[in-house]
Short mmCIF file of C-alpha atoms in Angstrom, two decimals:
data_model
loop_
_atom_site.label_atom_id
_atom_site.label_comp_id
_atom_site.label_asym_id
_atom_site.label_seq_id
_atom_site.Cartn_x
_atom_site.Cartn_y
_atom_site.Cartn_z
CA UNK A 1 113.71 70.85 80.39
CA UNK A 2 114.60 70.54 83.77
CA UNK A 3 112.45 72.51 86.28
CA UNK A 4 114.10 75.35 87.99
CA UNK A 5 115.56 75.19 91.34
CA UNK A 6 114.17 77.41 94.17
CA UNK A 7 117.25 79.88 93.76
CA UNK A 8 116.30 80.12 90.14
CA UNK A 9 112.90 80.81 90.92
CA UNK A 10 113.79 83.58 93.40
CA UNK A 11 115.98 84.92 90.93
CA UNK A 12 113.53 85.08 87.87
CA UNK A 13 110.84 86.57 90.81
CA UNK A 14 113.06 89.33 92.15
CA UNK A 15 114.61 90.33 88.98
CA UNK A 16 110.97 90.95 87.60
CA UNK A 17 109.49 92.76 90.62
CA UNK A 18 112.66 94.81 91.01
CA UNK A 19 112.99 95.26 87.51
CA UNK A 20 116.86 94.68 87.65
CA UNK A 21 119.10 92.06 86.33
CA UNK A 22 122.58 90.48 87.40
CA UNK A 23 123.20 89.16 83.78
CA UNK A 24 122.94 91.30 80.84
CA UNK A 25 123.49 88.66 78.52
CA UNK A 26 119.62 87.41 79.08
CA UNK A 27 117.57 88.90 76.46
CA UNK A 28 114.68 88.60 78.45
CA UNK A 29 116.08 91.26 81.06
CA UNK A 30 117.34 93.78 78.54
CA UNK A 31 115.05 96.56 79.63
CA UNK A 32 116.10 96.11 83.25
CA UNK A 33 118.51 98.24 85.31
CA UNK A 34 121.92 96.15 85.18
CA UNK A 35 123.62 96.06 88.43
CA UNK A 36 126.98 94.83 87.14
CA UNK A 37 129.09 95.53 90.52
CA UNK A 38 126.70 93.27 92.38
CA UNK A 39 126.60 90.56 89.74
CA UNK A 40 130.57 90.82 89.82
CA UNK A 41 130.85 90.71 93.08
CA UNK A 42 128.89 87.66 93.85
CA UNK A 43 130.62 85.62 90.88
CA UNK A 44 133.87 86.57 92.29
CA UNK A 45 132.85 85.10 95.89
CA UNK A 46 130.70 82.14 94.93
CA UNK A 47 131.56 81.19 91.27
CA UNK A 48 130.41 82.03 87.76
CA UNK A 49 126.68 80.49 88.58
CA UNK A 50 126.38 82.41 91.81
CA UNK A 51 125.19 85.64 90.41
CA UNK A 52 121.63 85.14 91.33
CA UNK A 53 118.99 87.32 93.21
CA UNK A 54 117.90 85.30 96.48
CA UNK A 55 116.74 86.35 99.88
CA UNK A 56 120.36 86.10 100.70
CA UNK A 57 121.54 88.38 98.31
CA UNK A 58 118.32 90.58 97.92
CA UNK A 59 119.43 93.22 100.44
CA UNK A 60 122.81 93.71 98.54
CA UNK A 61 121.05 94.04 95.33
CA UNK A 62 118.51 96.49 96.79
CA UNK A 63 121.46 98.67 97.99
CA UNK A 64 123.04 98.76 94.82
CA UNK A 65 119.44 99.49 92.91
CA UNK A 66 119.39 102.56 95.39
CA UNK A 67 122.55 104.13 94.21
CA UNK A 68 122.34 107.52 92.49
CA UNK A 69 123.54 106.07 89.09
CA UNK A 70 120.84 103.35 89.27
CA UNK A 71 118.07 105.91 90.05
CA UNK A 72 118.98 108.41 87.57
CA UNK A 73 118.95 105.55 85.08
CA UNK A 74 115.58 104.47 86.00
CA UNK A 75 114.22 107.81 86.02
CA UNK A 76 111.98 106.69 89.27
CA UNK A 77 112.72 108.21 92.98
CA UNK A 78 113.65 105.84 95.29
CA UNK A 79 110.61 105.62 97.29
CA UNK A 80 108.90 105.14 94.01
CA UNK A 81 111.04 102.36 92.83
CA UNK A 82 110.60 100.78 96.58
CA UNK A 83 106.69 101.26 96.57
CA UNK A 84 106.20 99.93 93.10
CA UNK A 85 108.44 96.82 93.92
CA UNK A 86 106.38 96.23 96.87
CA UNK A 87 103.09 96.39 94.71
CA UNK A 88 104.55 93.75 92.21
CA UNK A 89 105.76 91.38 95.19
CA UNK A 90 101.99 92.24 96.52
CA UNK A 91 100.53 91.10 93.14
CA UNK A 92 102.72 88.01 92.79
CA UNK A 93 101.61 86.82 96.70
CA UNK A 94 97.99 87.58 95.48
CA UNK A 95 98.57 85.02 92.55
CA UNK A 96 100.26 82.37 94.45
CA UNK A 97 97.71 82.55 97.44
CA UNK A 98 94.91 82.34 94.56
CA UNK A 99 93.39 80.15 91.92
CA UNK A 100 96.86 80.16 89.92
CA UNK A 101 99.06 79.13 93.21
CA UNK A 102 96.47 75.94 93.39
CA UNK A 103 98.24 73.86 90.68
CA UNK A 104 101.79 74.05 92.62
CA UNK A 105 102.98 71.61 95.18
CA UNK A 106 101.61 73.09 98.58
CA UNK A 107 105.38 73.01 100.12
CA UNK A 108 106.73 74.87 97.13
CA UNK A 109 103.94 77.36 96.86
CA UNK A 110 104.40 77.98 100.52
CA UNK A 111 108.13 78.45 100.39
CA UNK A 112 107.80 80.93 97.36
CA UNK A 113 105.22 82.87 99.54
CA UNK A 114 107.39 82.78 102.42
CA UNK A 115 110.53 84.18 100.24
CA UNK A 116 108.24 86.82 98.76
CA UNK A 117 106.87 87.95 102.24
CA UNK A 118 110.52 88.29 103.41
CA UNK A 119 111.44 90.60 100.46
CA UNK A 120 108.38 92.71 101.00
CA UNK A 121 109.47 93.17 104.85
CA UNK A 122 112.66 94.14 103.44
CA UNK A 123 111.22 96.74 100.95
CA UNK A 124 108.61 97.79 104.08
CA UNK A 125 112.10 98.78 105.95
CA UNK A 126 113.56 100.75 103.40
CA UNK A 127 110.26 102.57 102.57
CA UNK A 128 110.05 103.63 106.04
CA UNK A 129 114.08 104.54 106.14
CA UNK A 130 113.45 106.66 103.21
CA UNK A 131 110.79 108.59 104.95
CA UNK A 132 112.67 108.79 108.06
CA UNK A 133 116.20 109.77 106.56
CA UNK A 134 115.87 111.13 103.27
CA UNK A 135 119.47 112.29 103.04
CA UNK A 136 120.37 108.65 103.16
CA UNK A 137 119.10 108.33 99.74
CA UNK A 138 119.75 110.11 96.16
CA UNK A 139 117.02 112.98 95.96
CA UNK A 140 115.79 112.31 92.69
CA UNK A 141 112.25 112.39 91.46
CA UNK A 142 109.11 112.58 93.52
CA UNK A 143 109.69 111.94 97.48
CA UNK A 144 107.72 109.37 99.22
CA UNK A 145 105.58 111.32 101.28
CA UNK A 146 104.03 113.05 98.01
CA UNK A 147 103.58 109.75 96.48
CA UNK A 148 101.52 108.41 99.37
CA UNK A 149 99.65 111.81 100.04
CA UNK A 150 98.76 111.12 96.28
CA UNK A 151 97.59 108.04 97.04
CA UNK A 152 95.38 109.02 100.10
CA UNK A 153 93.98 111.86 98.06
CA UNK A 154 93.05 110.08 95.23
CA UNK A 155 89.54 108.14 95.18
CA UNK A 156 89.85 104.29 96.00
CA UNK A 157 87.14 103.48 93.06
CA UNK A 158 89.68 105.20 90.47
CA UNK A 159 92.12 103.29 88.94
CA UNK A 160 94.34 106.07 87.90
CA UNK A 161 96.37 105.47 91.41
CA UNK A 162 97.17 101.73 91.89
CA UNK A 163 98.66 102.23 95.23
CA UNK A 164 95.24 103.52 96.74
CA UNK A 165 93.48 100.13 97.17
CA UNK A 166 96.89 99.35 98.70
CA UNK A 167 97.25 101.84 100.93
CA UNK A 168 95.78 100.67 104.29
CA UNK A 169 98.25 97.14 103.70
CA UNK A 170 101.38 98.96 103.22
CA UNK A 171 100.38 101.37 106.09
CA UNK A 172 99.57 98.24 108.36
CA UNK A 173 103.06 96.98 107.44
CA UNK A 174 104.93 100.08 108.22
CA UNK A 175 103.10 100.15 111.64
CA UNK A 176 104.04 96.76 112.23
CA UNK A 177 107.90 97.29 111.61
CA UNK A 178 108.36 100.72 112.84
CA UNK A 179 106.15 100.77 115.78
CA UNK A 180 108.79 100.63 118.36
CA UNK A 181 111.36 101.88 115.87
CA UNK A 182 110.55 105.60 115.01
CA UNK A 183 107.03 105.69 113.41
CA UNK A 184 106.41 109.12 114.65
CA UNK A 185 109.53 110.03 112.16
CA UNK A 186 107.98 108.03 109.58
CA UNK A 187 104.52 109.57 109.57
CA UNK A 188 105.86 113.11 110.22
CA UNK A 189 106.53 113.82 106.45
CA UNK A 190 103.28 112.35 105.25
CA UNK A 191 101.62 114.78 107.83
CA UNK A 192 103.65 117.70 106.38
CA UNK A 193 103.10 117.07 103.24
CA UNK A 194 99.25 116.88 103.70
CA UNK A 195 99.71 120.25 105.32
CA UNK A 196 101.27 121.48 102.11
CA UNK A 197 98.42 120.45 100.29
CA UNK A 198 95.90 121.96 102.77
CA UNK A 199 97.65 125.13 102.29
CA UNK A 200 97.01 125.62 98.40
CA UNK A 201 94.60 128.20 97.51
CA UNK A 202 92.17 125.49 96.35
CA UNK A 203 92.15 123.63 99.22
CA UNK A 204 92.26 126.29 101.73
CA UNK A 205 88.71 127.84 100.93
CA UNK A 206 85.52 125.91 102.19
CA UNK A 207 84.05 127.30 98.84
CA UNK A 208 85.91 124.27 97.32
CA UNK A 209 85.82 120.52 97.92
CA UNK A 210 89.58 120.20 98.31
CA UNK A 211 89.66 120.95 102.18
CA UNK A 212 87.10 118.12 102.76
CA UNK A 213 89.34 115.56 100.67
CA UNK A 214 92.25 116.46 102.92
CA UNK A 215 90.63 116.04 105.88
CA UNK A 216 89.11 112.55 104.81
CA UNK A 217 92.90 112.06 104.24
CA UNK A 218 93.92 112.79 107.77
CA UNK A 219 91.10 110.71 109.23
CA UNK A 220 92.20 107.84 106.94
CA UNK A 221 95.50 107.95 108.55
CA UNK A 222 94.17 108.22 111.96
CA UNK A 223 92.00 105.61 111.71
CA UNK A 224 94.90 103.21 112.72
CA UNK A 225 95.40 103.62 116.21
CA UNK A 226 99.32 103.31 116.31
CA UNK A 227 99.39 106.35 113.71
CA UNK A 228 97.32 108.58 115.91
CA UNK A 229 99.37 107.55 118.75
CA UNK A 230 102.49 108.33 116.99
CA UNK A 231 101.20 111.88 115.90
CA UNK A 232 101.96 113.84 119.19
CA UNK A 233 105.35 112.16 119.12
CA UNK A 234 106.38 113.71 115.89
CA UNK A 235 109.25 116.31 115.78
CA UNK A 236 106.78 118.68 114.11
CA UNK A 237 103.76 118.12 116.22
CA UNK A 238 105.14 120.69 118.86
CA UNK A 239 108.34 122.26 117.92
CA UNK A 240 110.13 124.10 120.62
CA UNK A 241 111.15 126.84 118.31
CA UNK A 242 107.35 127.84 117.74
CA UNK A 243 105.40 130.51 119.69
CA UNK A 244 102.74 132.98 118.50
CA UNK A 245 101.83 132.97 114.77
CA UNK A 246 104.00 130.08 114.34
CA UNK A 247 101.94 127.64 116.27
CA UNK A 248 99.39 128.18 112.90
CA UNK A 249 102.04 127.98 110.26
CA UNK A 250 104.66 125.80 111.28
CA UNK A 251 103.29 122.78 113.49
CA UNK A 252 101.67 119.64 112.08
CA UNK A 253 97.90 120.42 113.34
CA UNK A 254 98.36 124.20 112.60
CA UNK A 255 97.36 124.36 109.10
CA UNK A 256 94.23 122.35 109.74
CA UNK A 257 93.04 124.27 112.43
CA UNK A 258 93.64 127.35 110.35
CA UNK A 259 91.09 126.32 107.87
CA UNK A 260 88.05 128.61 108.37
CA UNK A 261 85.11 130.83 106.90
CA UNK A 262 86.80 133.96 108.58
CA UNK A 263 87.56 136.67 105.99
CA UNK A 264 91.45 136.77 107.09
CA UNK A 265 91.50 133.08 106.05
CA UNK A 266 89.62 133.08 103.15
CA UNK A 267 88.75 136.35 101.35
CA UNK A 268 86.81 134.55 98.73
CA UNK A 269 83.88 134.11 101.04
CA UNK A 270 83.29 138.08 101.54
CA UNK A 271 83.15 138.46 97.96
CA UNK A 272 80.77 135.24 97.11
CA UNK A 273 78.48 135.37 100.06
CA UNK A 274 78.54 139.23 100.65
CA UNK A 275 79.32 141.52 97.60
CA UNK A 276 75.74 141.66 96.51
CA UNK A 277 74.07 141.05 99.93
CA UNK A 278 72.17 144.27 100.00
CA UNK A 279 70.60 143.42 96.98
CA UNK A 280 69.13 140.13 98.22
CA UNK A 281 66.32 139.08 99.87
CA UNK A 282 66.42 137.92 103.58
CA UNK A 283 65.40 134.55 102.69
CA UNK A 284 68.36 134.35 100.11
CA UNK A 285 70.88 135.62 102.70
CA UNK A 286 69.65 133.44 105.34
CA UNK A 287 69.88 130.32 103.00
CA UNK A 288 73.47 131.24 102.35
CA UNK A 289 74.32 131.44 105.96
CA UNK A 290 72.89 128.31 106.61
CA UNK A 291 75.19 126.73 103.99
CA UNK A 292 78.13 128.41 105.26
CA UNK A 293 77.28 127.41 108.74
CA UNK A 294 76.91 123.67 107.52
CA UNK A 295 80.22 123.69 106.06
CA UNK A 296 81.76 125.07 109.22
CA UNK A 297 80.20 122.64 111.17
CA UNK A 298 81.66 119.80 109.08
CA UNK A 299 85.11 121.16 109.22
CA UNK A 300 84.76 121.53 113.39
CA UNK A 301 83.57 118.19 113.30
CA UNK A 302 86.47 116.88 111.62
CA UNK A 303 88.80 118.77 113.65
CA UNK A 304 87.29 117.55 116.92
CA UNK A 305 87.64 113.78 115.91
CA UNK A 306 91.46 114.42 114.97
CA UNK A 307 91.81 115.97 118.39
CA UNK A 308 89.58 113.28 120.33
CA UNK A 309 91.53 110.45 118.70
CA UNK A 310 94.62 111.97 120.04
CA UNK A 311 93.37 112.60 123.64
CA UNK A 312 92.23 108.91 123.61
CA UNK A 313 95.15 107.22 122.39
CA UNK A 314 97.14 107.03 125.71
CA UNK A 315 98.17 109.47 128.99
CA UNK A 316 101.26 110.34 127.43
CA UNK A 317 99.46 111.59 124.08
CA UNK A 318 96.73 113.09 125.82
CA UNK A 319 99.10 115.16 127.72
CA UNK A 320 101.39 116.16 124.75
CA UNK A 321 98.00 117.17 123.01
CA UNK A 322 96.90 119.31 126.08
CA UNK A 323 100.58 120.99 126.32
CA UNK A 324 100.24 121.81 122.62
CA UNK A 325 97.17 123.26 123.01
CA UNK A 326 98.08 125.25 126.23
CA UNK A 327 101.47 126.52 124.91
CA UNK A 328 99.47 127.78 121.70
CA UNK A 329 97.12 129.74 124.02
CA UNK A 330 100.11 130.85 126.50
CA UNK A 331 102.19 132.21 123.45
CA UNK A 332 98.96 134.04 121.75
CA UNK A 333 97.86 135.75 124.98
CA UNK A 334 98.17 139.19 123.35
CA UNK A 335 94.78 138.08 121.18
CA UNK A 336 93.03 139.32 124.04
CA UNK A 337 94.93 142.78 124.46
CA UNK A 338 93.31 146.20 123.37
CA UNK A 339 96.13 146.81 120.57
CA UNK A 340 96.82 143.46 118.94
CA UNK A 341 99.28 142.82 115.86
CA UNK A 342 97.42 140.28 114.05
CA UNK A 343 100.45 139.05 112.39
CA UNK A 344 102.21 137.99 115.48
CA UNK A 345 99.32 135.78 116.75
CA UNK A 346 97.11 133.05 115.53
CA UNK A 347 94.35 134.59 113.44
CA UNK A 348 90.25 134.23 114.45
CA UNK A 349 89.52 130.84 112.39
CA UNK A 350 92.45 128.96 114.00
CA UNK A 351 91.60 130.39 117.61
CA UNK A 352 88.00 129.85 116.90
CA UNK A 353 88.29 126.18 115.91
CA UNK A 354 90.70 125.41 118.75
CA UNK A 355 88.07 126.84 120.89
CA UNK A 356 85.22 124.64 119.35
CA UNK A 357 87.36 121.34 119.55
CA UNK A 358 87.78 121.82 123.20
CA UNK A 359 84.36 123.12 124.08
CA UNK A 360 83.31 119.47 122.18
CA UNK A 361 85.62 117.65 124.08
CA UNK A 362 84.08 118.94 127.38
CA UNK A 363 80.84 118.02 126.28
CA UNK A 364 80.17 114.66 128.13
CA UNK A 365 80.33 116.87 131.30
CA UNK A 366 79.08 120.15 130.52
CA UNK A 367 76.11 118.85 128.51
CA UNK A 368 74.90 116.91 131.71
CA UNK A 369 71.54 119.09 133.10
CA UNK A 370 72.65 117.96 136.60
CA UNK A 371 76.35 119.03 136.39
CA UNK A 372 77.08 116.03 138.34
CA UNK A 373 80.79 115.91 137.08
CA UNK A 374 81.43 119.71 137.37
CA UNK A 375 82.44 118.93 141.16
CA UNK A 376 85.53 117.30 139.91
CA UNK A 377 86.91 120.84 138.58
CA UNK A 378 89.66 121.94 141.17
CA UNK A 379 91.22 125.32 141.17
CA UNK A 380 94.21 123.64 142.43
CA UNK A 381 94.40 122.62 138.76
CA UNK A 382 96.55 125.74 138.10
CA UNK A 383 99.36 125.60 140.98
CA UNK A 384 99.77 121.47 140.37
CA UNK A 385 99.05 120.84 136.83
CA UNK A 386 99.58 124.20 134.67
CA UNK A 387 102.69 125.76 136.44
CA UNK A 388 104.64 122.10 137.18
CA UNK A 389 106.47 120.42 134.57
CA UNK A 390 106.49 116.61 134.07
CA UNK A 391 103.85 115.75 131.42
CA UNK A 392 104.03 111.68 132.16
CA UNK A 393 100.76 111.32 133.96
CA UNK A 394 97.80 112.57 135.50
CA UNK A 395 99.44 113.67 138.65
CA UNK A 396 102.08 115.34 136.80
CA UNK A 397 102.79 118.71 135.29
CA UNK A 398 101.92 120.20 131.71
CA UNK A 399 104.68 122.97 131.65
CA UNK A 400 106.92 123.10 128.66
CA UNK A 401 110.47 123.38 128.67
CA UNK A 402 110.47 126.99 127.87
CA UNK A 403 107.95 127.74 130.77
CA UNK A 404 105.53 129.46 128.08
CA UNK A 405 102.62 127.79 130.30
CA UNK A 406 103.80 128.22 133.78
CA UNK A 407 104.55 131.89 133.02
CA UNK A 408 101.22 132.46 131.46
CA UNK A 409 99.00 131.11 134.00
CA UNK A 410 101.21 132.73 136.91
CA UNK A 411 100.21 136.03 135.50
CA UNK A 412 96.64 135.23 134.68
CA UNK A 413 96.42 134.26 138.39
CA UNK A 414 98.19 137.57 139.70
CA UNK A 415 95.99 139.80 137.80
CA UNK A 416 92.87 138.10 139.58
CA UNK A 417 93.61 138.42 143.30
CA UNK A 418 95.87 140.44 145.45
CA UNK A 419 99.65 139.65 145.88
CA UNK A 420 99.15 138.02 149.43
CA UNK A 421 96.67 135.55 148.21
CA UNK A 422 98.62 134.72 144.86
CA UNK A 423 101.66 134.05 146.81
CA UNK A 424 99.97 131.85 149.11
CA UNK A 425 98.07 130.16 146.53
CA UNK A 426 101.22 129.27 144.88
CA UNK A 427 103.17 128.64 148.12
CA UNK A 428 101.16 125.56 148.32
CA UNK A 429 102.69 123.75 145.77
CA UNK A 430 106.18 123.95 147.68
CA UNK A 431 104.31 122.99 150.96
CA UNK A 432 103.15 119.95 149.63
CA UNK A 433 105.66 119.03 147.29
CA UNK A 434 106.93 115.93 149.68
CA UNK A 435 103.16 114.56 149.89
CA UNK A 436 101.19 112.63 147.55
CA UNK A 437 99.70 115.21 144.82
CA UNK A 438 96.29 114.90 143.68
CA UNK A 439 95.30 113.62 140.30
CA UNK A 440 92.89 115.96 138.56
CA UNK A 441 91.87 113.98 135.82
CA UNK A 442 90.67 114.81 132.04
CA UNK A 443 87.49 116.66 133.12
CA UNK A 444 89.46 119.20 135.14
CA UNK A 445 92.09 119.71 132.12
CA UNK A 446 89.58 120.10 129.69
CA UNK A 447 87.75 122.63 131.71
CA UNK A 448 90.70 124.83 132.15
CA UNK A 449 91.74 124.43 128.56
CA UNK A 450 88.41 124.99 127.08
CA UNK A 451 87.74 128.22 129.21
CA UNK A 452 90.90 129.59 128.21
CA UNK A 453 90.65 128.76 124.55
CA UNK A 454 87.15 130.40 124.37
CA UNK A 455 88.56 133.38 126.19
CA UNK A 456 91.26 134.18 123.56
CA UNK A 457 89.13 132.64 120.57
CA UNK A 458 85.33 133.55 120.21
CA UNK A 459 85.31 136.18 123.39
CA UNK A 460 88.11 138.09 121.86
CA UNK A 461 86.86 137.97 118.41
CA UNK A 462 83.33 139.24 119.57
CA UNK A 463 84.76 141.82 121.58
CA UNK A 464 87.12 143.46 118.70
CA UNK A 465 84.08 142.94 116.34
CA UNK A 466 81.77 145.18 118.92
CA UNK A 467 84.41 147.72 119.13
CA UNK A 468 84.43 147.87 115.31
CA UNK A 469 80.87 148.07 115.48
CA UNK A 470 81.08 151.17 117.87
CA UNK A 471 83.90 153.08 115.70
CA UNK A 472 81.73 152.41 112.56
CA UNK A 473 78.78 154.05 114.56
CA UNK A 474 80.94 156.88 115.43
CA UNK A 475 81.89 157.26 111.88
CA UNK A 476 78.51 157.51 110.70
CA UNK A 477 77.45 159.98 113.22
CA UNK A 478 80.31 162.34 112.17
CA UNK A 479 79.29 161.90 108.54
CA UNK A 480 75.57 162.69 109.38
CA UNK A 481 76.87 165.62 111.34
CA UNK A 482 79.22 167.12 108.42
CA UNK A 483 76.38 166.71 105.93
CA UNK A 484 73.68 168.37 108.07
CA UNK A 485 76.11 171.49 108.34
CA UNK A 486 78.44 171.29 105.29
CA UNK A 487 79.10 175.30 105.66
CA UNK A 488 81.12 174.68 108.64
CA UNK A 489 83.91 172.62 106.43
CA UNK A 490 86.49 174.97 104.54
CA UNK A 491 85.64 175.74 100.94
CA UNK A 492 88.32 172.98 99.47
CA UNK A 493 86.82 170.43 101.77
CA UNK A 494 83.16 171.14 101.13
CA UNK A 495 83.88 170.71 97.16
CA UNK A 496 85.45 167.38 97.96
CA UNK A 497 82.75 166.39 100.67
CA UNK A 498 80.51 163.99 98.38
CA UNK A 499 83.82 161.98 97.03
CA UNK A 500 85.04 161.72 100.51
CA UNK A 501 81.48 160.21 101.49
CA UNK A 502 81.42 157.98 99.03
CA UNK A 503 84.76 156.55 99.90
#
């Protein structure tokens, strides 16, 4: 038997890894998807023996395999097929590069590996396209982002998900292919799927391990510097149509910042920790509080790690992260009001987490006992940074296109001084427009952002808590007054008094 030609070897290898065939007369390929149209085209163009799958014909074969009829016949989604094929090629390359490939002539081995690598790069391109523009492909079966997130959430030591051990390799290849060609759009659906998983009751509760696994998956993604750099550029990072409560529910980071131990975020914590609190010993209650505090510290440390990677990714990425935070604070300014509709603003857990993140980011200069770098904080930050547009560098503005940020800081300034002083303060921007503007640096950005986040977060929450305690105290005083002189009540109310007090 004569040895196979290189084209014949490619046809066998690619037919095997793609599980397709252009020849339905071959009994060895009877269980593979038959792509008759491509086979007929190649035979009509090049002759009866030309229906071979090689690097030159691979993309035509791949396009035909991704048609709806072929996808439906296989029962596997587009991205599922692409990833399975990618894994199969990876296994063949590993075999050729290992002991099994040593028996081959080095030139033959290298040419085969080169062909497989070329095919793998093509598959990576289509995997990315199926994430970027899923509408171009049949919408059958499990979407790509769900496959990738399942692999992210699986334990690499468990064999149930064969993609998990290879995930970093696939991510590196996606980064190399799409770094300058839409990487944020490739990553966005994966991040969105992680957010959907984080919003599930089993993952939203800090009493369950699910939220830890979700955050670890986010950290796995962001361990790739290029992905961390791409995240602020995702269309879902800070959508223009989001404000108020939507900053929590409809932005890429919102669902992760909303993880918390506040009762508004997780009612089960109240039931588990406090339903029988009066009957517990002080030691037991302290132990439960310490356990809960440790969990919250883990959560906020993970959130800090996410933001720390974002602001360190580069100046544009840092400014986009600042802009997201400042816009969140500006559109949730009502949190500090007296009468607050909490359904229209971010909840206490989100606001507390955001404040703690920026407080941690401020630690390099706030923890200095000599406060040597606090002198870099400049009050002109408001007029030259917060109320100006730009966002490209340290000497440009952070205002958003809807001017939420500038409007908020202008109003905040106006209520802090008389009109004459405020007008003169903001006029400095116009007077110095033709001069070289100051560069404020991250310390200044961090100081004002953290201060505002603390005001709208923990300080606002504590204020409402103290107000609630006052109202409870007044209610108790009223009950005691009525119980001390029940004869002052009308007869009907006097009869119902015990039940009313119990309620």
